[in-house]
Amino acid sequence: MGKELSHIPVLLEAVLGILEPRPGEVLLDCTAGLGGHAAAIGALLGGSGTVVLNDADPTNLGRAAERVRATGCRVIPLVGNFAEAPRKLTEAGLSGADMVLADLGFASNQVDDPARGFSFSRDGPLDMRLDPTLAATAADLVASLPQAELARIIAEFGEDRNAARIAQRIVEARRERPISTTRQLAE
């Protein structure tokens, strides 16, 4: 069994209890990940139900769609930021959703794969894109952003109170050599 198939969704019973899915309903999973929640809900929706899967990571979206299709419900995959989901629902001919789920954060397989560039424990290219089709990698940003902008990003998204000091060290280090791996950034 592949790792994506052994994925265990977080708080599944609580999610099912809160959403109370019924046959024929429509689920919008804004952050499909590997599809664990959506597959469990899809099984309850049955053949008359629809699961709309949205994710910025096209690889995970494909895995989630395959997993949810196995439940027998209709599956509509949407690649992109979940902020676009309402518009995309309308474009897909749906007037709305009966349930909306957003499990925010990274999927474990994204962090575990050093090639994705999210892990500091295993060296890999400094990428950090959930959607690998986006133009700018983390290495591009680290190489080009002014110190103040780096500090803002680290403080806002990394929630690190030492953001200003970290940004200063990044700017100093990049003067000596490009920062292109997760290990170099961690150092």
JSON list of C-alpha atoms in Angstrom, two decimals:
[
{"chain": "A", "resi": 1, "resn": "MET", "atom": "CA", "xyz": [0.00, 0.00, 0.00]},
{"chain": "A", "resi": 2, "resn": "GLY", "atom": "CA", "xyz": [1.43, 3.39, -1.02]},
{"chain": "A", "resi": 3, "resn": "LYS", "atom": "CA", "xyz": [1.94, 6.14, 1.50]},
{"chain": "A", "resi": 4, "resn": "GLU", "atom": "CA", "xyz": [-0.87, 8.25, 0.01]},
{"chain": "A", "resi": 5, "resn": "LEU", "atom": "CA", "xyz": [-3.31, 5.38, 0.50]},
{"chain": "A", "resi": 6, "resn": "SER", "atom": "CA", "xyz": [-2.29, 4.92, 4.14]},
{"chain": "A", "resi": 7, "resn": "HIS", "atom": "CA", "xyz": [-2.88, 8.61, 4.88]},
{"chain": "A", "resi": 8, "resn": "ILE", "atom": "CA", "xyz": [-5.07, 9.03, 7.95]},
{"chain": "A", "resi": 9, "resn": "PRO", "atom": "CA", "xyz": [-7.22, 12.19, 7.94]},
{"chain": "A", "resi": 10, "resn": "VAL", "atom": "CA", "xyz": [-7.14, 14.30, 11.09]},
{"chain": "A", "resi": 11, "resn": "LEU", "atom": "CA", "xyz": [-10.22, 14.29, 13.35]},
{"chain": "A", "resi": 12, "resn": "LEU", "atom": "CA", "xyz": [-12.25, 12.30, 10.81]},
{"chain": "A", "resi": 13, "resn": "GLU", "atom": "CA", "xyz": [-15.05, 11.26, 13.16]},
{"chain": "A", "resi": 14, "resn": "ALA", "atom": "CA", "xyz": [-15.47, 14.83, 14.42]},
{"chain": "A", "resi": 15, "resn": "VAL", "atom": "CA", "xyz": [-15.60, 16.17, 10.84]},
{"chain": "A", "resi": 16, "resn": "LEU", "atom": "CA", "xyz": [-18.21, 13.57, 9.84]},
{"chain": "A", "resi": 17, "resn": "GLY", "atom": "CA", "xyz": [-20.25, 14.37, 12.96]},
{"chain": "A", "resi": 18, "resn": "ILE", "atom": "CA", "xyz": [-20.23, 18.10, 12.30]},
{"chain": "A", "resi": 19, "resn": "LEU", "atom": "CA", "xyz": [-20.90, 17.94, 8.54]},
{"chain": "A", "resi": 20, "resn": "GLU", "atom": "CA", "xyz": [-23.45, 15.08, 8.73]},
{"chain": "A", "resi": 21, "resn": "PRO", "atom": "CA", "xyz": [-23.14, 14.13, 5.03]},
{"chain": "A", "resi": 22, "resn": "ARG", "atom": "CA", "xyz": [-26.25, 12.66, 3.39]},
{"chain": "A", "resi": 23, "resn": "PRO", "atom": "CA", "xyz": [-26.69, 10.82, 0.10]},
{"chain": "A", "resi": 24, "resn": "GLY", "atom": "CA", "xyz": [-26.94, 13.14, -2.90]},
{"chain": "A", "resi": 25, "resn": "GLU", "atom": "CA", "xyz": [-25.32, 16.16, -1.26]},
{"chain": "A", "resi": 26, "resn": "VAL", "atom": "CA", "xyz": [-22.38, 18.21, -2.56]},
{"chain": "A", "resi": 27, "resn": "LEU", "atom": "CA", "xyz": [-19.10, 18.56, -0.65]},
{"chain": "A", "resi": 28, "resn": "LEU", "atom": "CA", "xyz": [-16.57, 21.26, -1.47]},
{"chain": "A", "resi": 29, "resn": "ASP", "atom": "CA", "xyz": [-13.20, 20.21, -0.04]},
{"chain": "A", "resi": 30, "resn": "CYS", "atom": "CA", "xyz": [-11.21, 23.43, -0.37]},
{"chain": "A", "resi": 31, "resn": "THR", "atom": "CA", "xyz": [-7.88, 21.79, 0.53]},
{"chain": "A", "resi": 32, "resn": "ALA", "atom": "CA", "xyz": [-8.19, 18.20, -0.69]},
{"chain": "A", "resi": 33, "resn": "GLY", "atom": "CA", "xyz": [-4.66, 17.10, 0.15]},
{"chain": "A", "resi": 34, "resn": "LEU", "atom": "CA", "xyz": [-4.61, 13.32, -0.28]},
{"chain": "A", "resi": 35, "resn": "GLY", "atom": "CA", "xyz": [-8.41, 13.04, -0.10]},
{"chain": "A", "resi": 36, "resn": "GLY", "atom": "CA", "xyz": [-8.85, 11.25, 3.22]},
{"chain": "A", "resi": 37, "resn": "HIS", "atom": "CA", "xyz": [-11.75, 13.36, 4.48]},
{"chain": "A", "resi": 38, "resn": "ALA", "atom": "CA", "xyz": [-13.30, 13.59, 1.02]},
{"chain": "A", "resi": 39, "resn": "ALA", "atom": "CA", "xyz": [-13.19, 9.81, 0.49]},
{"chain": "A", "resi": 40, "resn": "ALA", "atom": "CA", "xyz": [-14.92, 9.15, 3.79]},
{"chain": "A", "resi": 41, "resn": "ILE", "atom": "CA", "xyz": [-17.58, 11.74, 2.98]},
{"chain": "A", "resi": 42, "resn": "GLY", "atom": "CA", "xyz": [-17.88, 10.56, -0.64]},
{"chain": "A", "resi": 43, "resn": "ALA", "atom": "CA", "xyz": [-18.68, 7.05, 0.59]},
{"chain": "A", "resi": 44, "resn": "LEU", "atom": "CA", "xyz": [-21.60, 8.50, 2.57]},
{"chain": "A", "resi": 45, "resn": "LEU", "atom": "CA", "xyz": [-22.80, 10.67, -0.34]},
{"chain": "A", "resi": 46, "resn": "GLY", "atom": "CA", "xyz": [-23.06, 7.66, -2.63]},
{"chain": "A", "resi": 47, "resn": "GLY", "atom": "CA", "xyz": [-23.51, 7.61, -6.39]},
{"chain": "A", "resi": 48, "resn": "SER", "atom": "CA", "xyz": [-25.91, 10.57, -6.33]},
{"chain": "A", "resi": 49, "resn": "GLY", "atom": "CA", "xyz": [-23.47, 12.76, -4.41]},
{"chain": "A", "resi": 50, "resn": "THR", "atom": "CA", "xyz": [-20.73, 15.05, -5.66]},
{"chain": "A", "resi": 51, "resn": "VAL", "atom": "CA", "xyz": [-17.33, 15.80, -4.17]},
{"chain": "A", "resi": 52, "resn": "VAL", "atom": "CA", "xyz": [-15.59, 18.91, -5.47]},
{"chain": "A", "resi": 53, "resn": "LEU", "atom": "CA", "xyz": [-11.89, 18.64, -4.70]},
{"chain": "A", "resi": 54, "resn": "ASN", "atom": "CA", "xyz": [-9.75, 21.76, -4.70]},
{"chain": "A", "resi": 55, "resn": "ASP", "atom": "CA", "xyz": [-6.01, 21.86, -4.11]},
{"chain": "A", "resi": 56, "resn": "ALA", "atom": "CA", "xyz": [-3.05, 23.97, -5.22]},
{"chain": "A", "resi": 57, "resn": "ASP", "atom": "CA", "xyz": [-0.92, 20.83, -5.57]},
{"chain": "A", "resi": 58, "resn": "PRO", "atom": "CA", "xyz": [-1.88, 19.06, -8.82]},
{"chain": "A", "resi": 59, "resn": "THR", "atom": "CA", "xyz": [-0.10, 15.84, -7.82]},
{"chain": "A", "resi": 60, "resn": "ASN", "atom": "CA", "xyz": [-1.99, 15.51, -4.55]},
{"chain": "A", "resi": 61, "resn": "LEU", "atom": "CA", "xyz": [-5.22, 16.54, -6.30]},
{"chain": "A", "resi": 62, "resn": "GLY", "atom": "CA", "xyz": [-4.83, 13.68, -8.78]},
{"chain": "A", "resi": 63, "resn": "ARG", "atom": "CA", "xyz": [-4.24, 11.21, -5.94]},
{"chain": "A", "resi": 64, "resn": "ALA", "atom": "CA", "xyz": [-7.24, 12.55, -4.03]},
{"chain": "A", "resi": 65, "resn": "ALA", "atom": "CA", "xyz": [-9.50, 12.36, -7.09]},
{"chain": "A", "resi": 66, "resn": "GLU", "atom": "CA", "xyz": [-8.52, 8.74, -7.69]},
{"chain": "A", "resi": 67, "resn": "ARG", "atom": "CA", "xyz": [-9.17, 7.89, -4.05]},
{"chain": "A", "resi": 68, "resn": "VAL", "atom": "CA", "xyz": [-12.58, 9.60, -3.97]},
{"chain": "A", "resi": 69, "resn": "ARG", "atom": "CA", "xyz": [-13.72, 8.18, -7.33]},
{"chain": "A", "resi": 70, "resn": "ALA", "atom": "CA", "xyz": [-13.33, 4.72, -5.78]},
{"chain": "A", "resi": 71, "resn": "THR", "atom": "CA", "xyz": [-16.25, 5.60, -3.45]},
{"chain": "A", "resi": 72, "resn": "GLY", "atom": "CA", "xyz": [-18.64, 5.83, -6.42]},
{"chain": "A", "resi": 73, "resn": "CYS", "atom": "CA", "xyz": [-19.62, 9.48, -6.10]},
{"chain": "A", "resi": 74, "resn": "ARG", "atom": "CA", "xyz": [-19.14, 12.13, -8.79]},
{"chain": "A", "resi": 75, "resn": "VAL", "atom": "CA", "xyz": [-15.78, 13.92, -8.49]},
{"chain": "A", "resi": 76, "resn": "ILE", "atom": "CA", "xyz": [-14.91, 17.37, -9.81]},
{"chain": "A", "resi": 77, "resn": "PRO", "atom": "CA", "xyz": [-11.21, 18.26, -9.34]},
{"chain": "A", "resi": 78, "resn": "LEU", "atom": "CA", "xyz": [-10.18, 21.94, -9.28]},
{"chain": "A", "resi": 79, "resn": "VAL", "atom": "CA", "xyz": [-6.54, 23.01, -9.33]},
{"chain": "A", "resi": 80, "resn": "GLY", "atom": "CA", "xyz": [-5.76, 26.29, -7.62]},
{"chain": "A", "resi": 81, "resn": "ASN", "atom": "CA", "xyz": [-6.21, 28.45, -4.59]},
{"chain": "A", "resi": 82, "resn": "PHE", "atom": "CA", "xyz": [-9.40, 27.76, -2.67]},
{"chain": "A", "resi": 83, "resn": "ALA", "atom": "CA", "xyz": [-10.32, 31.45, -2.89]},
{"chain": "A", "resi": 84, "resn": "GLU", "atom": "CA", "xyz": [-11.27, 30.71, -6.52]},
{"chain": "A", "resi": 85, "resn": "ALA", "atom": "CA", "xyz": [-13.50, 27.75, -5.60]},
{"chain": "A", "resi": 86, "resn": "PRO", "atom": "CA", "xyz": [-16.88, 29.59, -5.52]},
{"chain": "A", "resi": 87, "resn": "ARG", "atom": "CA", "xyz": [-16.37, 30.90, -9.06]},
{"chain": "A", "resi": 88, "resn": "LYS", "atom": "CA", "xyz": [-15.16, 27.49, -10.25]},
{"chain": "A", "resi": 89, "resn": "LEU", "atom": "CA", "xyz": [-18.20, 25.80, -8.69]},
{"chain": "A", "resi": 90, "resn": "THR", "atom": "CA", "xyz": [-20.47, 28.04, -10.74]},
{"chain": "A", "resi": 91, "resn": "GLU", "atom": "CA", "xyz": [-18.42, 27.34, -13.88]},
{"chain": "A", "resi": 92, "resn": "ALA", "atom": "CA", "xyz": [-18.87, 23.60, -13.19]},
{"chain": "A", "resi": 93, "resn": "GLY", "atom": "CA", "xyz": [-22.65, 24.08, -13.18]},
{"chain": "A", "resi": 94, "resn": "LEU", "atom": "CA", "xyz": [-23.14, 23.86, -9.42]},
{"chain": "A", "resi": 95, "resn": "SER", "atom": "CA", "xyz": [-25.13, 26.49, -7.55]},
{"chain": "A", "resi": 96, "resn": "GLY", "atom": "CA", "xyz": [-23.33, 25.81, -4.30]},
{"chain": "A", "resi": 97, "resn": "ALA", "atom": "CA", "xyz": [-22.28, 23.14, -1.83]},
{"chain": "A", "resi": 98, "resn": "ASP", "atom": "CA", "xyz": [-24.06, 21.53, 1.09]},
{"chain": "A", "resi": 99, "resn": "MET", "atom": "CA", "xyz": [-20.80, 21.17, 3.00]},
{"chain": "A", "resi": 100, "resn": "VAL", "atom": "CA", "xyz": [-17.48, 23.01, 2.90]},
{"chain": "A", "resi": 101, "resn": "LEU", "atom": "CA", "xyz": [-14.29, 21.64, 4.40]},
{"chain": "A", "resi": 102, "resn": "ALA", "atom": "CA", "xyz": [-10.90, 23.34, 4.67]},
{"chain": "A", "resi": 103, "resn": "ASP", "atom": "CA", "xyz": [-8.14, 21.35, 6.38]},
{"chain": "A", "resi": 104, "resn": "LEU", "atom": "CA", "xyz": [-5.49, 24.08, 6.27]},
{"chain": "A", "resi": 105, "resn": "GLY", "atom": "CA", "xyz": [-1.81, 23.31, 6.30]},
{"chain": "A", "resi": 106, "resn": "PHE", "atom": "CA", "xyz": [0.64, 21.07, 4.50]},
{"chain": "A", "resi": 107, "resn": "ALA", "atom": "CA", "xyz": [0.04, 17.47, 3.57]},
{"chain": "A", "resi": 108, "resn": "SER", "atom": "CA", "xyz": [2.62, 15.25, 5.24]},
{"chain": "A", "resi": 109, "resn": "ASN", "atom": "CA", "xyz": [3.84, 13.92, 1.89]},
{"chain": "A", "resi": 110, "resn": "GLN", "atom": "CA", "xyz": [4.78, 17.46, 0.85]},
{"chain": "A", "resi": 111, "resn": "VAL", "atom": "CA", "xyz": [6.99, 17.94, 3.90]},
{"chain": "A", "resi": 112, "resn": "ASP", "atom": "CA", "xyz": [8.39, 14.40, 3.76]},
{"chain": "A", "resi": 113, "resn": "ASP", "atom": "CA", "xyz": [9.60, 14.72, 0.15]},
{"chain": "A", "resi": 114, "resn": "PRO", "atom": "CA", "xyz": [12.93, 16.61, 0.15]},
{"chain": "A", "resi": 115, "resn": "ALA", "atom": "CA", "xyz": [12.48, 17.40, -3.56]},
{"chain": "A", "resi": 116, "resn": "ARG", "atom": "CA", "xyz": [9.54, 19.66, -2.68]},
{"chain": "A", "resi": 117, "resn": "GLY", "atom": "CA", "xyz": [11.84, 21.90, -0.65]},
{"chain": "A", "resi": 118, "resn": "PHE", "atom": "CA", "xyz": [9.73, 22.22, 2.52]},
{"chain": "A", "resi": 119, "resn": "SER", "atom": "CA", "xyz": [11.88, 20.15, 4.86]},
{"chain": "A", "resi": 120, "resn": "PHE", "atom": "CA", "xyz": [14.81, 21.47, 6.85]},
{"chain": "A", "resi": 121, "resn": "SER", "atom": "CA", "xyz": [15.62, 18.03, 8.24]},
{"chain": "A", "resi": 122, "resn": "ARG", "atom": "CA", "xyz": [16.45, 16.56, 4.81]},
{"chain": "A", "resi": 123, "resn": "ASP", "atom": "CA", "xyz": [18.28, 18.65, 2.24]},
{"chain": "A", "resi": 124, "resn": "GLY", "atom": "CA", "xyz": [16.59, 19.46, -1.04]},
{"chain": "A", "resi": 125, "resn": "PRO", "atom": "CA", "xyz": [16.16, 22.28, -3.52]},
{"chain": "A", "resi": 126, "resn": "LEU", "atom": "CA", "xyz": [14.75, 25.44, -1.94]},
{"chain": "A", "resi": 127, "resn": "ASP", "atom": "CA", "xyz": [11.39, 25.30, -3.70]},
{"chain": "A", "resi": 128, "resn": "MET", "atom": "CA", "xyz": [8.45, 25.44, -1.24]},
{"chain": "A", "resi": 129, "resn": "ARG", "atom": "CA", "xyz": [5.75, 25.76, -3.90]},
{"chain": "A", "resi": 130, "resn": "LEU", "atom": "CA", "xyz": [2.49, 23.91, -3.25]},
{"chain": "A", "resi": 131, "resn": "ASP", "atom": "CA", "xyz": [1.73, 24.48, -6.93]},
{"chain": "A", "resi": 132, "resn": "PRO", "atom": "CA", "xyz": [4.91, 23.61, -8.85]},
{"chain": "A", "resi": 133, "resn": "THR", "atom": "CA", "xyz": [3.65, 25.51, -11.91]},
{"chain": "A", "resi": 134, "resn": "LEU", "atom": "CA", "xyz": [4.06, 28.86, -10.15]},
{"chain": "A", "resi": 135, "resn": "ALA", "atom": "CA", "xyz": [7.02, 30.78, -11.50]},
{"chain": "A", "resi": 136, "resn": "ALA", "atom": "CA", "xyz": [8.85, 31.87, -8.35]},
{"chain": "A", "resi": 137, "resn": "THR", "atom": "CA", "xyz": [10.48, 29.36, -5.99]},
{"chain": "A", "resi": 138, "resn": "ALA", "atom": "CA", "xyz": [11.53, 30.12, -2.42]},
{"chain": "A", "resi": 139, "resn": "ALA", "atom": "CA", "xyz": [15.12, 30.27, -3.74]},
{"chain": "A", "resi": 140, "resn": "ASP", "atom": "CA", "xyz": [14.07, 33.01, -6.16]},
{"chain": "A", "resi": 141, "resn": "LEU", "atom": "CA", "xyz": [12.47, 35.01, -3.36]},
{"chain": "A", "resi": 142, "resn": "VAL", "atom": "CA", "xyz": [15.40, 34.51, -0.98]},
{"chain": "A", "resi": 143, "resn": "ALA", "atom": "CA", "xyz": [17.75, 35.69, -3.74]},
{"chain": "A", "resi": 144, "resn": "SER", "atom": "CA", "xyz": [15.80, 38.77, -4.79]},
{"chain": "A", "resi": 145, "resn": "LEU", "atom": "CA", "xyz": [13.58, 40.21, -2.08]},
{"chain": "A", "resi": 146, "resn": "PRO", "atom": "CA", "xyz": [14.76, 43.20, -0.03]},
{"chain": "A", "resi": 147, "resn": "GLN", "atom": "CA", "xyz": [15.59, 42.51, 3.60]},
{"chain": "A", "resi": 148, "resn": "ALA", "atom": "CA", "xyz": [12.46, 44.27, 4.89]},
{"chain": "A", "resi": 149, "resn": "GLU", "atom": "CA", "xyz": [10.19, 42.16, 2.68]},
{"chain": "A", "resi": 150, "resn": "LEU", "atom": "CA", "xyz": [11.92, 38.95, 3.74]},
{"chain": "A", "resi": 151, "resn": "ALA", "atom": "CA", "xyz": [11.42, 39.96, 7.37]},
{"chain": "A", "resi": 152, "resn": "ARG", "atom": "CA", "xyz": [7.74, 40.68, 6.76]},
{"chain": "A", "resi": 153, "resn": "ILE", "atom": "CA", "xyz": [7.19, 37.30, 5.07]},
{"chain": "A", "resi": 154, "resn": "ILE", "atom": "CA", "xyz": [9.06, 35.40, 7.81]},
{"chain": "A", "resi": 155, "resn": "ALA", "atom": "CA", "xyz": [7.12, 37.22, 10.53]},
{"chain": "A", "resi": 156, "resn": "GLU", "atom": "CA", "xyz": [3.73, 36.88, 8.85]},
{"chain": "A", "resi": 157, "resn": "PHE", "atom": "CA", "xyz": [3.90, 33.36, 7.44]},
{"chain": "A", "resi": 158, "resn": "GLY", "atom": "CA", "xyz": [6.59, 31.83, 9.63]},
{"chain": "A", "resi": 159, "resn": "GLU", "atom": "CA", "xyz": [5.32, 33.51, 12.79]},
{"chain": "A", "resi": 160, "resn": "ASP", "atom": "CA", "xyz": [8.90, 33.93, 13.95]},
{"chain": "A", "resi": 161, "resn": "ARG", "atom": "CA", "xyz": [9.61, 36.78, 16.37]},
{"chain": "A", "resi": 162, "resn": "ASN", "atom": "CA", "xyz": [13.23, 36.79, 15.17]},
{"chain": "A", "resi": 163, "resn": "ALA", "atom": "CA", "xyz": [12.17, 37.56, 11.59]},
{"chain": "A", "resi": 164, "resn": "ALA", "atom": "CA", "xyz": [14.24, 40.74, 11.28]},
{"chain": "A", "resi": 165, "resn": "ARG", "atom": "CA", "xyz": [17.41, 39.02, 12.44]},
{"chain": "A", "resi": 166, "resn": "ILE", "atom": "CA", "xyz": [16.79, 36.00, 10.20]},
{"chain": "A", "resi": 167, "resn": "ALA", "atom": "CA", "xyz": [16.20, 38.25, 7.17]},
{"chain": "A", "resi": 168, "resn": "GLN", "atom": "CA", "xyz": [19.43, 40.12, 7.92]},
{"chain": "A", "resi": 169, "resn": "ARG", "atom": "CA", "xyz": [21.39, 36.83, 8.06]},
{"chain": "A", "resi": 170, "resn": "ILE", "atom": "CA", "xyz": [19.82, 35.68, 4.77]},
{"chain": "A", "resi": 171, "resn": "VAL", "atom": "CA", "xyz": [20.86, 38.90, 3.05]},
{"chain": "A", "resi": 172, "resn": "GLU", "atom": "CA", "xyz": [24.40, 38.59, 4.44]},
{"chain": "A", "resi": 173, "resn": "ALA", "atom": "CA", "xyz": [24.67, 34.92, 3.39]},
{"chain": "A", "resi": 174, "resn": "ARG", "atom": "CA", "xyz": [23.38, 35.51, -0.13]},
{"chain": "A", "resi": 175, "resn": "ARG", "atom": "CA", "xyz": [26.10, 38.10, -0.73]},
{"chain": "A", "resi": 176, "resn": "GLU", "atom": "CA", "xyz": [28.65, 35.29, -0.33]},
{"chain": "A", "resi": 177, "resn": "ARG", "atom": "CA", "xyz": [26.86, 32.60, -2.36]},
{"chain": "A", "resi": 178, "resn": "PRO", "atom": "CA", "xyz": [23.36, 31.82, -3.65]},
{"chain": "A", "resi": 179, "resn": "ILE", "atom": "CA", "xyz": [21.04, 30.05, -1.22]},
{"chain": "A", "resi": 180, "resn": "SER", "atom": "CA", "xyz": [19.56, 27.24, -3.28]},
{"chain": "A", "resi": 181, "resn": "THR", "atom": "CA", "xyz": [18.91, 24.37, -0.83]},
{"chain": "A", "resi": 182, "resn": "THR", "atom": "CA", "xyz": [16.90, 23.93, 2.34]},
{"chain": "A", "resi": 183, "resn": "ARG", "atom": "CA", "xyz": [20.08, 23.09, 4.28]},
{"chain": "A", "resi": 184, "resn": "GLN", "atom": "CA", "xyz": [21.75, 26.33, 3.17]},
{"chain": "A", "resi": 185, "resn": "LEU", "atom": "CA", "xyz": [18.68, 28.31, 4.26]},
{"chain": "A", "resi": 186, "resn": "ALA", "atom": "CA", "xyz": [18.56, 26.53, 7.62]},
{"chain": "A", "resi": 187, "resn": "GLU", "atom": "CA", "xyz": [22.25, 27.29, 8.20]}
]
